[in-house]
Amino acid sequence: MLDPLNRMSRMIPDNAPKPFVLGILLWFIAAALMLLAFGLTQLDWTALYKVVFSLMLLVIIGFMACVVWFLVELITGRKTPWRSRENT
């Protein structure tokens, strides 16, 4: 079941910045939630729309936090890699 996710995870280089990878992931989740919210408004399901909109707001705040994290790492010169190979 998780095989497609594992395949996509292997496509990400090990030295990619972690905030960049998480930001892209959150952006895709927000886009999917926006599509779901649009569909719910077309069906006039306002209660579910409010739930999806709240989740979308949290994901967008997470995306903005990743942007700040990326900028802080860019300014300070520190880099958090996507995968650290310390345990292997």
Short mmCIF file of C-alpha atoms in Angstrom, two decimals:
data_model
loop_
_atom_site.label_atom_id
_atom_site.label_comp_id
_atom_site.label_asym_id
_atom_site.label_seq_id
_atom_site.Cartn_x
_atom_site.Cartn_y
_atom_site.Cartn_z
CA MET A 1 0.00 0.00 0.00
CA LEU A 2 2.84 2.41 0.80
CA ASP A 3 4.94 1.30 -2.16
CA PRO A 4 4.14 4.39 -4.31
CA LEU A 5 5.09 6.65 -1.39
CA ASN A 6 8.34 4.76 -0.87
CA ARG A 7 9.12 5.05 -4.57
CA MET A 8 8.50 8.80 -4.48
CA SER A 9 10.60 9.12 -1.32
CA ARG A 10 13.54 7.41 -3.04
CA MET A 11 13.36 10.03 -5.82
CA ILE A 12 14.22 12.81 -3.35
CA PRO A 13 17.98 13.31 -3.08
CA ASP A 14 19.45 12.68 0.37
CA ASN A 15 20.97 16.15 0.56
CA ALA A 16 17.78 18.05 -0.35
CA PRO A 17 16.85 20.66 2.27
CA LYS A 18 14.23 19.28 4.64
CA PRO A 19 12.11 22.49 4.79
CA PHE A 20 11.96 22.56 0.99
CA VAL A 21 10.75 18.95 0.77
CA LEU A 22 8.19 19.39 3.55
CA GLY A 23 7.01 22.68 2.04
CA ILE A 24 6.36 21.07 -1.34
CA LEU A 25 4.52 18.20 0.35
CA LEU A 26 2.34 20.62 2.33
CA TRP A 27 1.67 22.64 -0.81
CA PHE A 28 0.34 19.54 -2.58
CA ILE A 29 -1.83 18.64 0.43
CA ALA A 30 -3.24 22.18 0.51
CA ALA A 31 -4.02 22.00 -3.21
CA ALA A 32 -5.90 18.72 -2.71
CA LEU A 33 -7.84 20.21 0.21
CA MET A 34 -8.72 23.26 -1.91
CA LEU A 35 -10.18 20.98 -4.58
CA LEU A 36 -12.14 19.11 -1.93
CA ALA A 37 -13.39 22.39 -0.44
CA PHE A 38 -14.52 23.57 -3.88
CA GLY A 39 -16.44 20.33 -4.39
CA LEU A 40 -18.09 20.64 -0.99
CA THR A 41 -19.23 24.19 -1.73
CA GLN A 42 -20.80 22.98 -4.98
CA LEU A 43 -22.73 20.37 -2.99
CA ASP A 44 -23.72 22.94 -0.31
CA TRP A 45 -22.23 20.80 2.47
CA THR A 46 -21.25 23.70 4.69
CA ALA A 47 -20.35 21.71 7.82
CA LEU A 48 -17.82 19.53 5.99
CA TYR A 49 -16.57 22.59 4.12
CA LYS A 50 -15.78 24.30 7.43
CA VAL A 51 -13.83 21.25 8.61
CA VAL A 52 -11.86 21.02 5.36
CA PHE A 53 -11.25 24.78 5.39
CA SER A 54 -9.87 24.54 8.95
CA LEU A 55 -7.54 21.71 7.92
CA MET A 56 -6.48 23.71 4.87
CA LEU A 57 -5.70 26.69 7.10
CA LEU A 58 -3.47 24.53 9.33
CA VAL A 59 -1.63 23.08 6.32
CA ILE A 60 -1.06 26.56 4.86
CA ILE A 61 0.32 27.77 8.20
CA GLY A 62 2.65 24.76 8.16
CA PHE A 63 3.75 25.70 4.65
CA MET A 64 4.50 29.26 5.77
CA ALA A 65 6.52 27.87 8.69
CA CYS A 66 8.55 25.80 6.21
CA VAL A 67 9.24 28.94 4.17
CA VAL A 68 10.49 30.73 7.30
CA TRP A 69 12.58 27.66 8.24
CA PHE A 70 14.10 27.59 4.74
CA LEU A 71 14.92 31.32 4.87
CA VAL A 72 16.50 31.03 8.33
CA GLU A 73 18.68 28.16 7.12
CA LEU A 74 19.56 30.14 3.99
CA ILE A 75 20.62 33.17 6.04
CA THR A 76 22.51 31.25 8.74
CA GLY A 77 24.17 28.81 6.33
CA ARG A 78 22.92 25.81 8.30
CA LYS A 79 21.35 23.00 6.28
CA THR A 80 19.10 20.21 7.54
CA PRO A 81 19.30 17.38 4.97
CA TRP A 82 16.24 15.34 4.06
CA ARG A 83 17.87 12.15 5.28
CA SER A 84 20.73 11.95 7.69
CA ARG A 85 22.90 8.88 7.37
CA GLU A 86 24.28 9.02 10.93
CA ASN A 87 22.50 5.85 12.10
CA THR A 88 23.68 3.59 9.28
#
